Structures are given as C-alpha cells and as structure tokens.
XYZ file of C-alpha atoms in Angstrom:
547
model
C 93.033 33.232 85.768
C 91.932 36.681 87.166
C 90.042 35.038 90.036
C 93.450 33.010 90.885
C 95.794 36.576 90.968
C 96.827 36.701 94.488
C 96.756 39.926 96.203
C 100.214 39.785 97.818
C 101.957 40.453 94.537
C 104.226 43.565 94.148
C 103.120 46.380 92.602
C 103.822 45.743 88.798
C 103.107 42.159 88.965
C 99.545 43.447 89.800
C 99.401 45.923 87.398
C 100.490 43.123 84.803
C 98.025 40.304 85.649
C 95.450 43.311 85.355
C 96.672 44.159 82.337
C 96.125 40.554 80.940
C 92.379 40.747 82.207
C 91.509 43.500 80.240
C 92.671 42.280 77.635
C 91.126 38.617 77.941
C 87.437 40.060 78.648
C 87.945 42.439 75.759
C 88.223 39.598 72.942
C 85.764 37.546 74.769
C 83.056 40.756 74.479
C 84.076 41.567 71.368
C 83.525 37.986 69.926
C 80.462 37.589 71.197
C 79.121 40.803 69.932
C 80.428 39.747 66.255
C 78.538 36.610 66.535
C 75.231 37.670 67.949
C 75.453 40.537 64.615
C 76.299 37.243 62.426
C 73.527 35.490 63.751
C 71.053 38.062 63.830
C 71.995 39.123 59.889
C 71.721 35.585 58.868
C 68.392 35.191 60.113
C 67.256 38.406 58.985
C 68.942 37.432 55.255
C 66.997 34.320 55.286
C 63.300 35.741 56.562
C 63.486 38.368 53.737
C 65.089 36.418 50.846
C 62.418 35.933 48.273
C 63.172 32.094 47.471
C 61.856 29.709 49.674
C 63.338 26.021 49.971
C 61.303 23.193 49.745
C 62.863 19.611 50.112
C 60.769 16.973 48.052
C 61.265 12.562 48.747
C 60.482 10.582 45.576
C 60.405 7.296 45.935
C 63.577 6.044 47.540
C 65.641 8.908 46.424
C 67.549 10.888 48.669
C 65.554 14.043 50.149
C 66.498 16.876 46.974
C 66.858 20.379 48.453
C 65.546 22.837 45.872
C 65.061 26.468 45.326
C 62.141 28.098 44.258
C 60.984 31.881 43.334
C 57.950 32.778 45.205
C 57.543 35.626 43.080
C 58.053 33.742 39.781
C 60.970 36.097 38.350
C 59.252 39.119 39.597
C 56.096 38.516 37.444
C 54.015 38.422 41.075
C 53.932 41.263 43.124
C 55.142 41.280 46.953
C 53.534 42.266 49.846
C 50.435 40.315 49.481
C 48.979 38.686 53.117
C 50.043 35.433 52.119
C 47.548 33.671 54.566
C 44.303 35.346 52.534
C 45.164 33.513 49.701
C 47.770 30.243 49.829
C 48.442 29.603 46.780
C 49.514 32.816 45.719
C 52.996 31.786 46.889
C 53.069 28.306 47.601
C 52.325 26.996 44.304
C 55.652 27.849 43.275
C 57.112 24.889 45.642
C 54.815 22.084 43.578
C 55.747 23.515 40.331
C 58.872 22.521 38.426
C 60.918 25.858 38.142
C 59.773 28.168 35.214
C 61.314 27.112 31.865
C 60.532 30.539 30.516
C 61.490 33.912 32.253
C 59.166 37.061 31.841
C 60.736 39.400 30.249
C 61.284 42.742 32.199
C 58.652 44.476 29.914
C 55.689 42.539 30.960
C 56.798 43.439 34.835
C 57.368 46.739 34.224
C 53.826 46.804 32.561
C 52.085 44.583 35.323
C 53.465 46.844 37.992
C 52.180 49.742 36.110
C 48.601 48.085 35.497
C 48.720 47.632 39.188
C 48.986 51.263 40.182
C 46.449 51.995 37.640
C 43.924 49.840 39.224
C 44.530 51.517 42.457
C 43.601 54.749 41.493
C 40.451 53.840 39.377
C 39.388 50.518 40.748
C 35.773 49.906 42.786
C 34.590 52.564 44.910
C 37.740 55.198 43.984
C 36.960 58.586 43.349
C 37.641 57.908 39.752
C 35.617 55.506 39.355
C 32.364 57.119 40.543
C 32.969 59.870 38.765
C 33.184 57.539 35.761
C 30.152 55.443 36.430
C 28.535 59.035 36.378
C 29.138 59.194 32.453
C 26.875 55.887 32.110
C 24.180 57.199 34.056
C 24.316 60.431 31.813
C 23.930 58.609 28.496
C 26.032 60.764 26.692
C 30.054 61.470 27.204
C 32.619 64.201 25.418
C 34.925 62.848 23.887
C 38.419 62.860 26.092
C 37.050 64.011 29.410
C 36.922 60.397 30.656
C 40.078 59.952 33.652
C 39.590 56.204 33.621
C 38.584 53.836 30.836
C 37.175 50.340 31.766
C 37.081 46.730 30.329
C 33.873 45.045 32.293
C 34.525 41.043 31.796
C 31.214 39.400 31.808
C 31.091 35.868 33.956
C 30.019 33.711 30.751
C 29.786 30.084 29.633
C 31.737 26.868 31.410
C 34.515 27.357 34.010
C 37.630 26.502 31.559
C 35.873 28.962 28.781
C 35.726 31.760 31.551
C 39.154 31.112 32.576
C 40.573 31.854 28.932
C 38.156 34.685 28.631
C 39.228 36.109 31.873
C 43.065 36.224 30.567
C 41.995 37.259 27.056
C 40.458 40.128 28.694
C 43.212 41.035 31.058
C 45.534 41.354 28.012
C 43.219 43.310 25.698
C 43.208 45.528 29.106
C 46.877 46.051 29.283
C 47.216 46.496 25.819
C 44.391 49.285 25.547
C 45.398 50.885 29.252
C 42.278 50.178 30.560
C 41.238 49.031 34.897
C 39.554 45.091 34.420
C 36.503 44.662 36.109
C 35.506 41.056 36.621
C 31.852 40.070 36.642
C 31.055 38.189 40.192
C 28.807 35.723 38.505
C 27.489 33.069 40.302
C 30.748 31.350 41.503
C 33.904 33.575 40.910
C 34.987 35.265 44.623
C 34.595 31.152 45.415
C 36.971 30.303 43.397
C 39.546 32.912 42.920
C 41.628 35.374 44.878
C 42.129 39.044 44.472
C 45.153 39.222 42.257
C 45.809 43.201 42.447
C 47.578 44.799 45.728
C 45.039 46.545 48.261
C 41.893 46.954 45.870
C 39.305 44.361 44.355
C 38.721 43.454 40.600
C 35.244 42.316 41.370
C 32.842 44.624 39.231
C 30.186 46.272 42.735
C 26.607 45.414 42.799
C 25.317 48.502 42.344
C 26.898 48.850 38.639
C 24.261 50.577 36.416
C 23.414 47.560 34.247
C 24.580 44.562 36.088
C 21.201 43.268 36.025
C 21.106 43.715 32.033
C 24.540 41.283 31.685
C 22.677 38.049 30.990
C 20.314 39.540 28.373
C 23.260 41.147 26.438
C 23.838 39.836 22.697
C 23.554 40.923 19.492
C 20.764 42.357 18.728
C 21.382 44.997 21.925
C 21.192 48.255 21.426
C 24.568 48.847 23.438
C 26.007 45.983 20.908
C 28.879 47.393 18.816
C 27.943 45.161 15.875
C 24.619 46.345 16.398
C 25.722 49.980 15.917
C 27.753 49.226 12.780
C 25.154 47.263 11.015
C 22.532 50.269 11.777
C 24.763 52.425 11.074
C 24.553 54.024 14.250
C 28.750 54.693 14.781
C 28.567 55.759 11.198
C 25.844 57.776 11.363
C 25.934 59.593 14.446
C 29.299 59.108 16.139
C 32.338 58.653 13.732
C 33.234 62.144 13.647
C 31.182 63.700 16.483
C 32.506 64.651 20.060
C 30.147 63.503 21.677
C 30.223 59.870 22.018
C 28.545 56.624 23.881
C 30.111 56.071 27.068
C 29.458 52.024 27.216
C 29.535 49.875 24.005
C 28.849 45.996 24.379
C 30.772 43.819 23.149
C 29.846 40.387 21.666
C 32.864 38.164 21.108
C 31.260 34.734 21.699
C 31.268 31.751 19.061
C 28.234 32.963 17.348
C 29.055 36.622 17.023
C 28.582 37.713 12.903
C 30.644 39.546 11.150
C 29.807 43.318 12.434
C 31.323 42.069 15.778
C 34.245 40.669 14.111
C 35.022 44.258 13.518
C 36.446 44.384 16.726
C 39.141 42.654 15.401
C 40.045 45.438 12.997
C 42.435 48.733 13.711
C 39.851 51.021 12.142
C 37.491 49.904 15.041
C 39.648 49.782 17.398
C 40.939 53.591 16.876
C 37.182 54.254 17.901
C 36.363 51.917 20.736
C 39.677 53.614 22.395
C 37.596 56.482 22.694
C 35.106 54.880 24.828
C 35.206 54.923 28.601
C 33.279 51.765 29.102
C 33.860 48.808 27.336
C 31.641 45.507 28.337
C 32.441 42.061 26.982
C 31.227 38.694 26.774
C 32.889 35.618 25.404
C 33.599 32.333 25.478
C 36.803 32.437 23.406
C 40.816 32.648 24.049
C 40.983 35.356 21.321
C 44.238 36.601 22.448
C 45.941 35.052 18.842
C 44.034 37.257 16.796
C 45.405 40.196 19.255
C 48.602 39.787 16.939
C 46.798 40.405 13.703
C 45.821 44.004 14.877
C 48.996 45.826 13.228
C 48.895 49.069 16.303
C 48.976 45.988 18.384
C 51.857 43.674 16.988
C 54.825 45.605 18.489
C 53.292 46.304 22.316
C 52.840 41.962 22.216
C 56.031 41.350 20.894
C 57.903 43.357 23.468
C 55.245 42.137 26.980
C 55.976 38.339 25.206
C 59.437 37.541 22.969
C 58.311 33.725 23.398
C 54.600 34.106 22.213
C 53.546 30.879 23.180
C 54.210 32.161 27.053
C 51.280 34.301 27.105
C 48.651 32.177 28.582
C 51.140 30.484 30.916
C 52.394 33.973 32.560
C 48.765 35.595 32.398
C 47.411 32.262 34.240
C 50.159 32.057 37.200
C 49.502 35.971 37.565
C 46.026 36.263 37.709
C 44.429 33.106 39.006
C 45.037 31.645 42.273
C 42.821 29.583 44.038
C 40.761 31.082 46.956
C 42.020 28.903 50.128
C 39.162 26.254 50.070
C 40.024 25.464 46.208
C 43.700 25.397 47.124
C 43.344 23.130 50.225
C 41.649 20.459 47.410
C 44.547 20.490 45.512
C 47.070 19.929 48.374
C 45.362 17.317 50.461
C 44.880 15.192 47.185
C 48.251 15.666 45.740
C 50.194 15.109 49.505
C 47.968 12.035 49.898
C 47.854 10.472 46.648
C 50.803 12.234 43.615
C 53.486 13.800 45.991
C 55.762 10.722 46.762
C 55.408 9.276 43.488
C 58.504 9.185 41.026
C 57.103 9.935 37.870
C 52.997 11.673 37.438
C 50.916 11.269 34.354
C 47.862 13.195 33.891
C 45.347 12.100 31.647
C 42.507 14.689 31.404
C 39.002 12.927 29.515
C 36.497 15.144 27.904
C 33.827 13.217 26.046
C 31.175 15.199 24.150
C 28.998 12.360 23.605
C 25.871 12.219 26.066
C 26.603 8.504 27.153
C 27.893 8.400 30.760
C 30.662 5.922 30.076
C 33.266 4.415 30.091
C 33.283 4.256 26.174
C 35.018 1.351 25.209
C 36.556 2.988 21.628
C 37.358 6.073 23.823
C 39.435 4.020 26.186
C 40.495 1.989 23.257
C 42.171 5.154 22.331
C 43.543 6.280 25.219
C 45.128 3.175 26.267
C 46.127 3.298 22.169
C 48.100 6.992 22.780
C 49.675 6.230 26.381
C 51.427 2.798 25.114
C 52.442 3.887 21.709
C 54.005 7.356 22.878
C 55.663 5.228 25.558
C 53.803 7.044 28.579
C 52.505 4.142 30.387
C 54.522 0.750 30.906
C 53.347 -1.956 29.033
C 51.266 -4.563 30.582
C 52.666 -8.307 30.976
C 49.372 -10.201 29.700
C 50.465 -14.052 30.373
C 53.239 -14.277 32.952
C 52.047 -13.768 36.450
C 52.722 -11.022 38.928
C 56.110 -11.728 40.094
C 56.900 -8.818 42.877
C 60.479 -7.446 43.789
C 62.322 -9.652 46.305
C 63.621 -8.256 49.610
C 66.261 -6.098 49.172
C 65.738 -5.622 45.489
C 65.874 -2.118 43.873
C 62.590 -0.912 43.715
C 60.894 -0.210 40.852
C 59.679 3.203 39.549
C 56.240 4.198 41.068
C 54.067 5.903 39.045
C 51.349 7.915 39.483
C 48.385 8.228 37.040
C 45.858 11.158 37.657
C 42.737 10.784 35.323
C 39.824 13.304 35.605
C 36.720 12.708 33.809
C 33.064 13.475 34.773
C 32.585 9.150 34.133
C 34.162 7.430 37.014
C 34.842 4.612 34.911
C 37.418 4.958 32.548
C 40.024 5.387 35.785
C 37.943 2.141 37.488
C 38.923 0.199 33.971
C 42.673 1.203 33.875
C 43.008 0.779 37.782
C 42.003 -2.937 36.984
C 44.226 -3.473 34.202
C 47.111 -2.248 36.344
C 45.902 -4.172 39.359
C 45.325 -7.897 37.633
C 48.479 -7.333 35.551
C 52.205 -6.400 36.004
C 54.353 -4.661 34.017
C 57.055 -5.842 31.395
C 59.692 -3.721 33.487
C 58.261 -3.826 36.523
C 57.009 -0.580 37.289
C 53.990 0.354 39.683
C 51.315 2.454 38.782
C 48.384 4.005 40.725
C 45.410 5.549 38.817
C 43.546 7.789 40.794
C 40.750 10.286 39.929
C 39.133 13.040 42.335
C 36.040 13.341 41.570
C 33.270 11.725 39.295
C 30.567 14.258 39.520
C 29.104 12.535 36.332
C 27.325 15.684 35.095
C 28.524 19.766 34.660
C 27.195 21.927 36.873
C 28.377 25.331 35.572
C 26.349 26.850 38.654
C 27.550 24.652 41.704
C 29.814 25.917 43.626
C 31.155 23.022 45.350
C 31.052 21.574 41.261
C 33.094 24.341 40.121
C 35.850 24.241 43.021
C 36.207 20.431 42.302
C 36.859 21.112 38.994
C 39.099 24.083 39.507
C 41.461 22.094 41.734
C 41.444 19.615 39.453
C 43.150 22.033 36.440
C 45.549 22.908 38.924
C 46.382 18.928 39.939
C 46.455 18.389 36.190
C 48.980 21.080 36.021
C 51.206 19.885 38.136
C 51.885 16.093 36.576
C 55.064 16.000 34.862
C 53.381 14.618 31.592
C 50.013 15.345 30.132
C 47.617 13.724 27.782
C 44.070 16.117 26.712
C 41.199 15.513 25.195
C 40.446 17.616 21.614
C 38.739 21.226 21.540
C 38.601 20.713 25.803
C 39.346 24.287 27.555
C 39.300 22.253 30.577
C 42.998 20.768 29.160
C 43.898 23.872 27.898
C 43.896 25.667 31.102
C 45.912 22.420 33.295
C 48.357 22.589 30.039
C 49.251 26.586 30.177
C 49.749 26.590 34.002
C 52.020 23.997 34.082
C 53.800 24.960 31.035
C 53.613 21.775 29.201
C 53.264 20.372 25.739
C 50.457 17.587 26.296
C 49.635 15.125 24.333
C 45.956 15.787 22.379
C 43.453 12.409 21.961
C 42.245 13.361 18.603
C 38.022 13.494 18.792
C 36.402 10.674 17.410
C 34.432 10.508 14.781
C 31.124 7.985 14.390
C 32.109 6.310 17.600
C 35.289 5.308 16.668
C 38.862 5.603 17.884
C 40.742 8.204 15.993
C 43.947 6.480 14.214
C 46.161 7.957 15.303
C 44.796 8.493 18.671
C 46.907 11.766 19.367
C 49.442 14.312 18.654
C 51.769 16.066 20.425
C 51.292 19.710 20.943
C 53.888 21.916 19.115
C 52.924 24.959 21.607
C 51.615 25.172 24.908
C 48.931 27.929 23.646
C 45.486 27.410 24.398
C 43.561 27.308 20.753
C 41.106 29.961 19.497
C 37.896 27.932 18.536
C 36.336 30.636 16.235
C 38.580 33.471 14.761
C 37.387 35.406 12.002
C 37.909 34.510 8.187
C 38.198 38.218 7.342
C 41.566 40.421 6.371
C 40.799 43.879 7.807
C 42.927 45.609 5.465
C 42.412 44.093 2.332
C 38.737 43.788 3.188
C 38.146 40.287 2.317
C 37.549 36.505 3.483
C 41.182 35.112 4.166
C 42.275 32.225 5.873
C 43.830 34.507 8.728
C 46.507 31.378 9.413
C 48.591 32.663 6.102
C 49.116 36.676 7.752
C 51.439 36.356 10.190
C 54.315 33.161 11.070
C 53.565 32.795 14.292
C 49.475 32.351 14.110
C 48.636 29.349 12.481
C 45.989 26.639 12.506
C 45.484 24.243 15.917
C 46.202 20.091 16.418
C 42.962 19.885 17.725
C 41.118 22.296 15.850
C 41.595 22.598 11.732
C 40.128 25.952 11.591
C 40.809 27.418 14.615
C 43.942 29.700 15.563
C 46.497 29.797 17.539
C 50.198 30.945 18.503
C 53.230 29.076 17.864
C 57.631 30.777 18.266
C 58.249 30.722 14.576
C 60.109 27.751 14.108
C 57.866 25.641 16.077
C 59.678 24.868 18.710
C 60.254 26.474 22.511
C-alpha cells in the first residue's frame, strides 16, 4: 500500500497515507518480535524441563506418548554428563513410571550425603589427613573430621549388589563417606553415582592388599576384639581408640560379630573413623531392630519395602558397555512386544541341564498362575486370517546359565498353538553354562541381564537367588518365587507370590540384644518377618502386607 501512495497527493493526504504506514510496520514488528520471544521460551521450556517424552508401539496399538521423570522424583541428582554414563537417565524411559514416590526425607538426606562425599571423598584434604590416623595405629577419640565405611568387593555379583546397598544405608544412617572396593570387575560394571568425585576406594589405601585375607580370626576383626576382650579391656572407656575395626558380616560370622547388630556396639563403633566390611548379606532388615536406628529408617522410607528399590535406581547404573547390552537386546528382541514375562532360573544342583522336574515346575507355576497361555495339544496350528485382529504377542525372557530350559519351552511354543491364540517368543541372552565371578565380560552379561529382567512387566524367580532379588527390586515388582526342590523333585506347589518386593536376609541373627537371649528376631518388630523363599531368614514387609 505504501509503495502504491502517489506523490502528487496534497499535503494532508500525504501526511495521512504516512500515517497509516507507521502504523502498519509497527504491528507487523511488533508481532514478530512477540513470536520470535514465544518461540525462543518454548524451546528453552522444553530443553530444560526435567521430563523427557518417549513414545513406545506395542503391537498394533497406536504410538502412546508418555512422560517420564529423568530424575525419578528428585531421588537422582542433576547435572551429571549424561553421555559418561547412559543409563543414568535413560532408564527411566524403559521403566514403567515409579509406583512409589521417595519421600522428601530420603532427598534431603541423599543430597546431603552427596556434599559430604565431596568434601571427604578420595584424594580430599580430609581424607589424607584421615588415612594418616591408620598409618598411626592409634587415634583420640573425636579428633577424626571424616568417618569412613570401606565396602569390601566380596562373593557373587547379585550378593555384592545387595551388600553394596546394605552398606550405602548403614552409611547414611551412621553419617559416614562409602568407599567401594574396586575388586576385580566393579569400575566395569558400574558408574560413578556421586556428583564430581569417585566412590572407588585408591590403590594406595594402607591395607588394600590385606582385604582378601580379612575374617574372623583378624586381629582388626571386631568380633575378634570382643571375644579377647580387647574393646573391653583396653578401649571401652579409654580415649584413645583403634582407628580401623573390621567388620565380618558374612554368612558364617559367630556370634561376637553379630554384636554389630546391637546398640551397645554400635554406640562404640560410632567412635571409630574407619570402619571396613565384608559381606555377602542384604542385612538392611535387621537395620530396623537397632532401636537408635528405627526412627532415622522410618522417616528416609514410610513404605519399608521401597528401600532396596530406591537405593538400587540411585546407586547402580550400568557403565555404558553394560547398558548398550541391555538396549540392543531389549530394542531387538522385548521392545515391540505387548505383554513381557521374565522367568529368571537358578539351579543349585551341579547338573548342566535342562532338569526335567525343574522345568516340570516351571511350566507347573506359569500355567497355573495364568502367566503363560495354555498350549492347544491336539488341534493343529490354525493362524489368524488376513485381516483378522491380531493376537497378543508375547514376549518370554528366560535367563539361566543352561541354555536348555529356554530351547525346551521355545519348542513347545513353536510345535504348538495356543488355546486363545496368542504368540509367544522365548528368548534368552546368554548361556554361559558356568559362573565366572572373575570375568569381566561374564559379569557384564549377567549384569545386563538383572536389568532386562527388571524391566518385564511380570516376573517369575528362582528360591534363595540374589540374582532375582536384584531384577525384582529395580523394577519394583512382586515376582513370583519357584519354591527349591527338594530330592530332585518339583516342589508342589511350584511357587508363591511375593508379598514384598524386599530382597531376603539369608542369615540374621537369632539373638535379642536387649533381653540378651536367642529369639526368633521375626516376633520384635511387625514389619520384619520371615521370607517365601527362606523359612529362617528375614525380611521387610508394610505392616499389613500389602503395598
């Protein structure tokens, strides 16, 4: 319109068709500004929003749009280079969303722990000044900055896994920095979890050489000291105190080390800077029997069969090469599948396999509890028509060190349909036949396996197995439990259901600490009680037995 004006006009026509100009160009500039600040917000908004979307096809469903919490309800901390460790953040898009919150006390006290770290982790100024005491021999009571839990890399990879968490509480509870124990395999398999400073114990740690000789009869032992009576006799009521004390909490530790167990103990070992422990146990129900401990627990965990479940998805992510065995399997083989069953197969027995009452049982469990379709026996494989519905695909994961208990249900499912028409797929990564607790390439196979485990949207485990334990608390699932058999035979019933997803504690004490005594230490508290799997083991449960 402006380009059209034509000079010849009077006067105040000109000055009106200017006027008009002005005012044209300044709506146009002043739209396009608002826009480009709309745009530019919006993007920003979305880049540092802390849920991520993830659309997921099943089947022949319609593409689902989703969102999921990176940070899992704040329990995870941000900042982290995502690209050092993957699956710090992107696990959360192959997980269903968290059932259970944390509560805003465990945060709090994870953020805390964090800080903590940082100022007496590896290599601080703190901590030399701390590895100093050891070296001394001798330490004054209260002049320690820093106090220490060392976590000693011990026993199979699901044990160490428990241990690792059992630790990590005890460590939170007590206000003490973790130090993890390289071992052979364990900066293979999992990330830093901690912000800007490691949890791996250095090399140059006075006794790190010493860790695979120390047990009971140690002199740094703590039941060692109590059945000498060396605390008693030199150190209950003197200032000057041991600055390391080993602790023994494996399944054959006697009944001095049980002491750890008790308050009275525990009132001394807080007064040591250097704490050392080696276990192959999830002792973190017994944690609630220790009466200065009861409250703190109750407040990090109102839902106390959460602990392993939050403690896991903090602490242990995959390094990249463990995480990249998890996602190429479950993209190639799970992810497209409506429905995922994992079926995790520990047999103690030294046969290879397949044994034919252990897969009597299994099959026995999966049909029964409705888990697997039923097979049609007689009539013969009749597939969908054209332009039929199709059926629900499912997806059966089975891990086993015996390749052939998935080889035996793959044919079953392969010669014979099912009643309602459903297809499955068994698959199995790995068939590595024997453990090999000191193979790396073993160890990551089996790692990535918990974690594929973990993310099936149904579980069955075998009895007493750590292995299920650990796939069962980081997905946050009640599994199903194949009852052990006994003589060779199938168990009848073949399994249970699991009334908590808590992993169990294989060998608690049998001894009341106050009213110094044998006990069975199920009949203290409401929420510890006995295991499915395990009669005499422990382990935690909400009160009413339900989540």
């Amino acid at each position: 319109m402006c380009s059209e004006a034509k000079w010849d006009l009077n006067p105040i026509k000109f000055i009106g068709v200017l006027i008009v100009c002005v005012m044209v160009l300044t709506v146009l500039l002043t739209a396009s500004v608002i826009l480009r600040d709309f745009a530019s917000d919006g993007l920003k908004t979305l880049a540092e929003a802390p849920n991520v979307t993830v659309s997921e096809q099943y089947g022949n469903h319609r593409p689902v749009t989703v969102q999921k919490d990176k940070l899992l309800g704040g329990l995870l901390p941000a900042g982290i280079d995502e690209k050092s460790c993957l699956s710090r953040y992107e696990s959360a898009l192959y997980y269903k969303e968290l059932r259970h919150k944390p509560s805003s006390y465990l945060i709090s006290r994870i953020r805390n722990y964090e800080a903590l770290h940082k100022q007496c982790g590896p290599h601080t100024e703190l901590y030399n000044k701390s590895v100093e005491l050891i070296k001394s021999g001798q330490y004054i009571s209260g002049s320690a900055d820093c106090n220490y839990l060392v976590w000693i890399s011990y026993s199979g990879l699901g044990n160490r896994i428990l241990t690792l968490a059992s630790a990590f509480l005890y460590a939170l509870l007590t206000n003490r920095v973790l130090l993890v124990d390289p071992g052979v395999n364990m900066p293979g398999l999992f990330c830093e979890p901690f912000p800007e400073i490691s949890w791996f114990l250095p090399p140059d740690f006075p006794i790190i050489n010493q860790f695979n000789s120390l047990d009971q009869k140690s002199p740094h032992s703590y039941g060692y000291m109590v059945k000498n009576d060396i605390i008693i006799g030199n150190y209950s009521t003197a200032s000057i105190l041991p600055p390391l004390i080993y602790l023994h909490l494996a399944h054959d530790y006697d009944d001095q080390d049980k002491l750890f167990f008790c308050d009275q103990d525990q009132s001394f070992l807080r007064k040591i800077p250097w704490l050392v422990m080696k276990s192959d146990e999830y002792f973190v129900p017994f944690l609630f029997l220790i009466p200065s401990f009861e409250q703190e627990l109750s407040n990090l965990f109102p839902e106390k069969e959460t602990i392993f479940h939050f403690l896991g998805r903090y602490l242990l992510h995959p390094t990249n090469s463990v995480w990249g065995l998890v996602m190429r399997y479950y993209q190639a083989y799970l992810a497209q599948a409506d429905e995922k069953l994992g079926i995790q197969i520990r047999v103690l027995e030294s046969d290879v396999g397949p044994l034919k009452y252990v897969l009597d049982q299994i099959l026995d469990c999966t049909m029964k509890e409705n888990l697997l379709p039923q097979m049609n026996q007689e009539e013969p494989i009749v597939l969908n028509p054209t332009g039929n519905k199709q059926k629900k695909n499912i997806a059966v994961l089975m891990t086993s060190l015996s390749p052939g208990y998935a080889e035996e249900f793959r044919n079953m499912y392969w010669e014979h349909s099912t009643v309602t028409g459903e297809i499955v797929g068994v698959y199995q990564p790995s068939q590595e036949i024997y453990q090999q607790s000191e193979n790396l390439m073993h160890e990551r196979k089996a790692l990535a396996e918990m974690y594929l485990l973990s993310l099936t949207d149904k579980l069955v485990t075998s009895a007493r197995s750590t292995f299920g334990y650990v796939a069962q608390g980081l997905g946050g699932m009640k599994p199903w439990i194949l009852y052990k058999p006994e003589n060779r035979t199938a168990h009848n019933p073949p399994c249970v259901r699991a009334a908590s997803l808590e992993p169990c504690f294989h060998a608690p004490p049998n001894y009341d600490c106050k009213k110094k005594t044998g006990t069975d230490t199920s009949k203290i508290v409401p929420h510890v009680r006995h295991c499915e799997d395990v009669g005499w083991g422990l382990k935690l449960f909400d009160q009413n037995g339900e989540l």
